[in-house]
mmCIF file of C-alpha atoms in Angstrom:
data_model
loop_
_atom_site.group_PDB
_atom_site.id
_atom_site.type_symbol
_atom_site.label_atom_id
_atom_site.label_comp_id
_atom_site.label_asym_id
_atom_site.label_seq_id
_atom_site.Cartn_x
_atom_site.Cartn_y
_atom_site.Cartn_z
ATOM 1 C CA MET A 1 -4.454 -58.726 29.463
ATOM 2 C CA LYS A 2 -7.160 -58.729 26.779
ATOM 3 C CA LYS A 3 -9.163 -56.180 28.752
ATOM 4 C CA LYS A 4 -6.170 -53.845 29.079
ATOM 5 C CA SER A 5 -5.369 -54.229 25.393
ATOM 6 C CA LEU A 6 -8.927 -53.386 24.426
ATOM 7 C CA LEU A 7 -8.931 -50.295 26.622
ATOM 8 C CA THR A 8 -5.564 -49.222 25.201
ATOM 9 C CA LEU A 9 -6.845 -49.573 21.643
ATOM 10 C CA LEU A 10 -9.976 -47.573 22.410
ATOM 11 C CA MET A 11 -8.029 -44.776 24.070
ATOM 12 C CA GLY A 12 -5.489 -44.740 21.259
ATOM 13 C CA ALA A 13 -8.202 -44.473 18.631
ATOM 14 C CA LEU A 14 -9.829 -41.583 20.463
ATOM 15 C CA LEU A 15 -6.472 -39.841 20.820
ATOM 16 C CA ILE A 16 -5.668 -40.201 17.122
ATOM 17 C CA CYS A 17 -9.073 -38.866 16.082
ATOM 18 C CA SER A 18 -8.753 -35.859 18.367
ATOM 19 C CA CYS A 19 -5.183 -34.971 17.365
ATOM 20 C CA GLU A 20 -5.483 -34.455 13.624
ATOM 21 C CA THR A 21 -2.739 -32.030 12.608
ATOM 22 C CA PRO A 22 -4.030 -29.058 10.574
ATOM 23 C CA ARG A 23 -2.107 -27.813 7.524
ATOM 24 C CA VAL A 24 -0.948 -24.287 8.296
ATOM 25 C CA VAL A 25 1.836 -23.735 5.746
ATOM 26 C CA TYR A 26 1.551 -21.003 3.110
ATOM 27 C CA PHE A 27 3.050 -21.026 -0.412
ATOM 28 C CA GLU A 28 3.977 -24.706 -0.478
ATOM 29 C CA ASP A 29 4.721 -24.537 -4.206
ATOM 30 C CA LEU A 30 7.196 -21.640 -4.055
ATOM 31 C CA ASP A 31 10.677 -23.129 -3.981
ATOM 32 C CA HIS A 32 13.773 -20.948 -3.743
ATOM 33 C CA GLY A 33 14.307 -18.983 -6.925
ATOM 34 C CA LYS A 34 10.968 -19.903 -8.501
ATOM 35 C CA THR A 35 9.416 -17.088 -10.530
ATOM 36 C CA VAL A 36 5.642 -16.603 -10.645
ATOM 37 C CA GLN A 37 3.856 -14.307 -13.085
ATOM 38 C CA ALA A 38 1.617 -12.184 -10.864
ATOM 39 C CA ARG A 39 -1.710 -10.783 -11.931
ATOM 40 C CA ASP A 40 -1.709 -7.228 -13.303
ATOM 41 C CA PRO A 41 -2.138 -4.603 -10.540
ATOM 42 C CA LEU A 42 -5.717 -3.542 -9.941
ATOM 43 C CA ASP A 43 -6.468 0.078 -9.039
ATOM 44 C CA ILE A 44 -9.580 1.160 -7.196
ATOM 45 C CA SER A 45 -12.488 2.535 -9.217
ATOM 46 C CA LEU A 46 -14.775 4.821 -7.235
ATOM 47 C CA ARG A 47 -18.355 3.811 -6.462
ATOM 48 C CA PRO A 48 -21.412 5.511 -4.961
ATOM 49 C CA GLY A 49 -21.014 5.601 -1.193
ATOM 50 C CA ASP A 50 -17.209 5.893 -1.307
ATOM 51 C CA LYS A 51 -15.541 8.835 0.384
ATOM 52 C CA ILE A 52 -12.578 10.766 -1.015
ATOM 53 C CA ARG A 53 -10.465 13.704 0.162
ATOM 54 C CA ILE A 54 -9.424 16.468 -2.238
ATOM 55 C CA LEU A 55 -6.717 19.082 -1.797
ATOM 56 C CA VAL A 56 -6.221 21.917 -4.319
ATOM 57 C CA SER A 57 -2.995 23.952 -4.258
ATOM 58 C CA THR A 58 -2.342 27.055 -6.380
ATOM 59 C CA ARG A 59 0.099 29.962 -6.519
ATOM 60 C CA ASP A 60 -2.719 32.223 -5.453
ATOM 61 C CA GLN A 61 -3.006 31.745 -1.704
ATOM 62 C CA GLN A 62 -6.480 33.261 -1.580
ATOM 63 C CA LEU A 63 -7.790 30.837 -4.186
ATOM 64 C CA THR A 64 -6.134 27.946 -2.375
ATOM 65 C CA GLN A 65 -7.839 28.964 0.856
ATOM 66 C CA LEU A 66 -11.139 29.357 -0.978
ATOM 67 C CA PHE A 67 -11.133 25.777 -2.250
ATOM 68 C CA ASN A 68 -9.825 24.255 0.929
ATOM 69 C CA LEU A 69 -11.907 26.443 3.246
ATOM 70 C CA PHE A 70 -14.868 24.385 2.088
ATOM 71 C CA GLY A 71 -12.714 21.322 2.591
ATOM 72 C CA SER A 72 -11.966 22.043 6.253
ATOM 73 C CA SER A 73 -15.608 22.617 7.110
ATOM 74 C CA ASN A 74 -16.823 19.654 5.077
ATOM 75 C CA ALA A 75 -14.128 17.385 6.445
ATOM 76 C CA ASN A 76 -14.847 18.232 10.051
ATOM 77 C CA ALA A 77 -18.525 17.574 9.510
ATOM 78 C CA GLY A 78 -17.601 14.178 8.126
ATOM 79 C CA GLY A 79 -15.341 13.307 11.014
ATOM 80 C CA ASN A 80 -12.077 13.917 9.148
ATOM 81 C CA SER A 81 -9.670 16.208 10.994
ATOM 82 C CA SER A 82 -6.921 16.190 8.347
ATOM 83 C CA GLY A 83 -8.046 19.478 6.794
ATOM 84 C CA ARG A 84 -8.736 17.920 3.416
ATOM 85 C CA MET A 85 -12.099 17.914 1.799
ATOM 86 C CA GLY A 86 -14.199 14.852 2.477
ATOM 87 C CA TYR A 87 -16.723 14.053 -0.246
ATOM 88 C CA ILE A 88 -19.158 11.181 -0.150
ATOM 89 C CA ILE A 89 -20.080 10.079 -3.681
ATOM 90 C CA ASP A 90 -23.865 10.152 -4.009
ATOM 91 C CA SER A 91 -26.125 7.467 -5.460
ATOM 92 C CA GLN A 92 -25.767 9.016 -8.921
ATOM 93 C CA GLY A 93 -21.975 8.830 -8.723
ATOM 94 C CA ASN A 94 -21.511 12.590 -8.251
ATOM 95 C CA ILE A 95 -19.838 14.980 -5.840
ATOM 96 C CA ASP A 96 -20.584 18.680 -5.362
ATOM 97 C CA PHE A 97 -17.272 20.503 -5.741
ATOM 98 C CA PRO A 98 -16.881 24.187 -4.809
ATOM 99 C CA ILE A 99 -17.344 26.599 -7.739
ATOM 100 C CA LEU A 100 -17.225 23.801 -10.336
ATOM 101 C CA GLY A 101 -20.486 22.330 -9.080
ATOM 102 C CA THR A 102 -21.578 18.754 -9.778
ATOM 103 C CA LEU A 103 -18.850 16.387 -10.965
ATOM 104 C CA HIS A 104 -19.421 12.772 -11.986
ATOM 105 C CA VAL A 105 -16.614 10.659 -10.527
ATOM 106 C CA ALA A 106 -18.040 7.131 -10.209
ATOM 107 C CA GLY A 107 -16.017 4.647 -12.223
ATOM 108 C CA LEU A 108 -12.899 6.829 -12.151
ATOM 109 C CA ARG A 109 -9.603 6.170 -10.392
ATOM 110 C CA ARG A 110 -8.351 8.808 -7.997
ATOM 111 C CA GLU A 111 -5.709 10.032 -10.463
ATOM 112 C CA GLU A 112 -8.444 10.480 -13.050
ATOM 113 C CA VAL A 113 -10.535 12.504 -10.602
ATOM 114 C CA ALA A 114 -7.557 14.755 -9.869
ATOM 115 C CA SER A 115 -6.904 15.222 -13.599
ATOM 116 C CA LYS A 116 -10.569 16.010 -14.239
ATOM 117 C CA ILE A 117 -10.725 18.690 -11.526
ATOM 118 C CA LYS A 118 -7.435 20.200 -12.650
ATOM 119 C CA GLY A 119 -8.639 20.367 -16.260
ATOM 120 C CA ASP A 120 -11.971 21.927 -15.301
ATOM 121 C CA LEU A 121 -10.278 24.562 -13.153
ATOM 122 C CA ILE A 122 -7.954 25.548 -16.001
ATOM 123 C CA ALA A 123 -10.732 25.486 -18.614
ATOM 124 C CA SER A 124 -12.826 27.789 -16.414
ATOM 125 C CA ASN A 125 -9.938 30.281 -16.186
ATOM 126 C CA LEU A 126 -10.065 30.003 -12.418
ATOM 127 C CA VAL A 127 -6.507 28.759 -11.874
ATOM 128 C CA LYS A 128 -3.538 28.559 -14.225
ATOM 129 C CA GLU A 129 -1.353 25.877 -12.622
ATOM 130 C CA PRO A 130 -3.282 24.032 -9.918
ATOM 131 C CA VAL A 131 -2.004 20.944 -8.133
ATOM 132 C CA VAL A 132 -4.846 18.579 -7.224
ATOM 133 C CA THR A 133 -4.432 15.610 -4.892
ATOM 134 C CA VAL A 134 -7.124 12.976 -4.327
ATOM 135 C CA ASP A 135 -6.921 10.393 -1.557
ATOM 136 C CA TYR A 136 -9.265 7.598 -0.542
ATOM 137 C CA SER A 137 -11.092 7.923 2.740
ATOM 138 C CA GLY A 138 -13.595 5.467 4.104
ATOM 139 C CA LEU A 139 -12.920 2.439 1.894
ATOM 140 C CA TYR A 140 -13.521 -0.740 3.859
ATOM 141 C CA PHE A 141 -13.290 -4.516 3.703
ATOM 142 C CA ASP A 142 -14.602 -7.100 6.176
ATOM 143 C CA VAL A 143 -12.895 -10.213 7.557
ATOM 144 C CA LEU A 144 -14.932 -13.024 9.100
ATOM 145 C CA GLY A 145 -14.282 -16.526 10.389
ATOM 146 C CA GLU A 146 -11.082 -18.128 11.642
ATOM 147 C CA VAL A 147 -8.784 -15.107 11.975
ATOM 148 C CA GLY A 148 -7.174 -13.481 14.972
ATOM 149 C CA ARG A 149 -9.269 -10.287 14.893
ATOM 150 C CA PRO A 150 -12.438 -10.481 12.783
ATOM 151 C CA GLY A 151 -13.948 -7.123 11.902
ATOM 152 C CA ARG A 152 -14.174 -4.226 9.459
ATOM 153 C CA TYR A 153 -10.938 -2.590 8.322
ATOM 154 C CA GLU A 154 -10.147 0.573 6.373
ATOM 155 C CA PHE A 155 -7.601 0.993 3.606
ATOM 156 C CA ASP A 156 -6.612 4.137 1.736
ATOM 157 C CA ARG A 157 -4.451 3.144 -1.236
ATOM 158 C CA ASP A 158 -4.459 1.239 -4.480
ATOM 159 C CA ARG A 159 -3.058 -2.256 -4.839
ATOM 160 C CA PHE A 160 -3.918 -3.387 -1.335
ATOM 161 C CA THR A 161 -3.516 -7.166 -1.261
ATOM 162 C CA LEU A 162 -5.451 -10.015 0.301
ATOM 163 C CA LEU A 163 -2.379 -10.929 2.351
ATOM 164 C CA GLU A 164 -2.204 -7.404 3.766
ATOM 165 C CA GLY A 165 -5.888 -7.574 4.659
ATOM 166 C CA LEU A 166 -5.473 -10.903 6.470
ATOM 167 C CA SER A 167 -2.405 -9.549 8.250
ATOM 168 C CA MET A 168 -4.438 -6.595 9.556
ATOM 169 C CA ALA A 169 -6.955 -9.104 10.911
ATOM 170 C CA GLY A 170 -4.278 -10.972 12.848
ATOM 171 C CA ASP A 171 -3.652 -13.772 10.312
ATOM 172 C CA LEU A 172 -5.556 -17.044 10.172
ATOM 173 C CA THR A 173 -5.909 -19.066 13.346
ATOM 174 C CA ILE A 174 -4.488 -22.581 13.415
ATOM 175 C CA SER A 175 -8.022 -23.790 12.686
ATOM 176 C CA GLY A 176 -8.443 -21.667 9.545
ATOM 177 C CA LEU A 177 -8.793 -23.512 6.232
ATOM 178 C CA ARG A 178 -5.950 -22.036 4.229
ATOM 179 C CA GLU A 179 -6.654 -23.869 0.987
ATOM 180 C CA ASN A 180 -10.185 -22.513 0.515
ATOM 181 C CA VAL A 181 -10.462 -18.869 1.642
ATOM 182 C CA ALA A 182 -13.549 -17.143 0.241
ATOM 183 C CA VAL A 183 -13.580 -13.542 -0.991
ATOM 184 C CA ILE A 184 -17.046 -12.160 -1.752
ATOM 185 C CA ARG A 185 -16.919 -9.176 -4.093
ATOM 186 C CA THR A 186 -19.616 -6.665 -5.045
ATOM 187 C CA GLU A 187 -19.654 -6.195 -8.806
ATOM 188 C CA GLY A 188 -22.458 -3.927 -9.947
ATOM 189 C CA ASN A 189 -25.662 -5.319 -8.468
ATOM 190 C CA GLN A 190 -24.198 -8.772 -7.960
ATOM 191 C CA ARG A 191 -21.978 -10.456 -5.412
ATOM 192 C CA THR A 192 -19.432 -12.913 -6.763
ATOM 193 C CA THR A 193 -17.589 -15.436 -4.592
ATOM 194 C CA TYR A 194 -13.974 -16.320 -5.386
ATOM 195 C CA ARG A 195 -11.985 -19.105 -3.741
ATOM 196 C CA VAL A 196 -8.297 -18.698 -2.950
ATOM 197 C CA ASN A 197 -5.733 -21.337 -1.986
ATOM 198 C CA LEU A 198 -3.180 -19.649 0.255
ATOM 199 C CA GLN A 199 -1.038 -22.785 0.236
ATOM 200 C CA SER A 200 -0.310 -22.168 -3.432
ATOM 201 C CA GLY A 201 1.549 -18.946 -4.104
ATOM 202 C CA GLU A 202 1.043 -19.346 -7.843
ATOM 203 C CA GLU A 203 -2.749 -19.614 -7.487
ATOM 204 C CA LEU A 204 -2.846 -16.710 -5.040
ATOM 205 C CA TYR A 205 -0.846 -14.285 -7.188
ATOM 206 C CA LYS A 206 -2.988 -15.059 -10.241
ATOM 207 C CA SER A 207 -6.300 -14.749 -8.403
ATOM 208 C CA PRO A 208 -8.665 -11.897 -9.389
ATOM 209 C CA VAL A 209 -8.991 -11.080 -5.680
ATOM 210 C CA TYR A 210 -5.263 -10.901 -4.911
ATOM 211 C CA TYR A 211 -5.812 -7.122 -4.874
ATOM 212 C CA LEU A 212 -8.749 -6.172 -2.670
ATOM 213 C CA GLN A 213 -11.550 -3.814 -3.653
ATOM 214 C CA GLN A 214 -13.775 -1.720 -1.415
ATOM 215 C CA ASP A 215 -16.550 -3.689 0.334
ATOM 216 C CA ASP A 216 -14.840 -7.058 -0.214
ATOM 217 C CA ILE A 217 -15.752 -9.688 2.381
ATOM 218 C CA ILE A 218 -13.084 -12.229 3.343
ATOM 219 C CA TYR A 219 -14.350 -15.406 4.991
ATOM 220 C CA VAL A 220 -11.984 -18.014 6.427
ATOM 221 C CA GLU A 221 -13.707 -21.343 6.949
ATOM 222 C CA PRO A 222 -12.843 -23.586 9.918
ATOM 223 C CA ASN A 223 -11.060 -26.838 9.192
ATOM 224 C CA LYS A 224 -12.851 -30.139 9.701
ATOM 225 C CA LYS A 225 -11.693 -30.595 13.268
ATOM 226 C CA ARG A 226 -12.839 -27.121 14.300
ATOM 227 C CA ALA A 227 -16.171 -27.514 12.502
ATOM 228 C CA ASN A 228 -16.778 -30.855 14.215
ATOM 229 C CA GLN A 229 -15.948 -29.366 17.588
ATOM 230 C CA SER A 230 -18.387 -26.544 16.998
ATOM 231 C CA THR A 231 -21.132 -28.954 15.993
ATOM 232 C CA LEU A 232 -20.457 -31.147 18.999
ATOM 233 C CA ASN A 233 -20.418 -28.254 21.448
ATOM 234 C CA ASN A 234 -23.503 -26.547 20.074
ATOM 235 C CA THR A 235 -25.643 -29.575 19.333
ATOM 236 C CA LEU A 236 -24.633 -32.901 20.850
ATOM 237 C CA LEU A 237 -23.454 -31.691 24.231
ATOM 238 C CA GLU A 238 -26.765 -29.930 24.774
ATOM 239 C CA SER A 239 -28.797 -32.988 23.789
ATOM 240 C CA PRO A 240 -30.135 -35.259 26.597
ATOM 241 C CA THR A 241 -30.449 -38.045 24.033
ATOM 242 C CA PHE A 242 -26.731 -37.856 23.299
ATOM 243 C CA TRP A 243 -25.792 -38.218 26.964
ATOM 244 C CA MET A 244 -28.231 -41.102 27.443
ATOM 245 C CA SER A 245 -26.658 -42.855 24.481
ATOM 246 C CA VAL A 246 -23.159 -42.284 25.849
ATOM 247 C CA THR A 247 -24.166 -43.606 29.261
ATOM 248 C CA THR A 248 -25.756 -46.694 27.761
ATOM 249 C CA PHE A 249 -22.695 -47.363 25.616
ATOM 250 C CA LEU A 250 -20.295 -47.007 28.539
ATOM 251 C CA MET A 251 -22.394 -49.312 30.726
ATOM 252 C CA SER A 252 -22.509 -51.927 27.990
ATOM 253 C CA LEU A 253 -18.771 -51.603 27.406
ATOM 254 C CA SER A 254 -17.985 -51.985 31.119
ATOM 255 C CA VAL A 255 -20.106 -55.129 31.352
ATOM 256 C CA PHE A 256 -18.273 -56.568 28.316
ATOM 257 C CA ILE A 257 -14.817 -55.753 29.683
ATOM 258 C CA PHE A 258 -15.179 -56.682 33.316
ATOM 259 C CA LYS A 259 -17.487 -59.687 33.165
#
């Protein structure tokens, strides 16, 4: 009876250790009707290396074709088949726009770029009432770690949230650590790491990385159980010493139980 009890206790302990339940709930602090003051929306500011598309429309069809003729050729060369001009911002923060020449756009939002081009066209007496549209093209963020589909993803609008980015990557796996998601952001020549607790809606909505920026890196850490499994699989299971120790322990245990 004592032998069976000892074996039962050992098996039960192993079962309990291996069946730790991960916490997978989001927004635990958001009860029905609770109001949370969200962080102010964050628009995208353009950086060197970003790509934008520009469309100019005027009453003069010939002028419209002139501006966007360059756009079609440039866009196709850049792999964009939409017919809009694809400009890659150079290392100095400039683009080379037809007729107007070099324009500095780094640090501007897309609406500001459109306003700048429109103003320059009018000031140059080229067009009286142009309509200028600027869209993002080729802005990316990366998702790594415990998500359904790790990889690089593209977004093309302002106010794109961390939740939307994780959704595109297939959400966190059951092994993902929801209370400590890392977002690594490029700010000038530095990279700053922010930590986000997805189990707290209030913390998430107030986080400086609730709205994603281009080149953000999202990393979802594994929970303790997953990390231990990885360590065991990659290290202990490949170690002859580990298996010798296990064998010795089991032999000693069997002698103790069945003597």
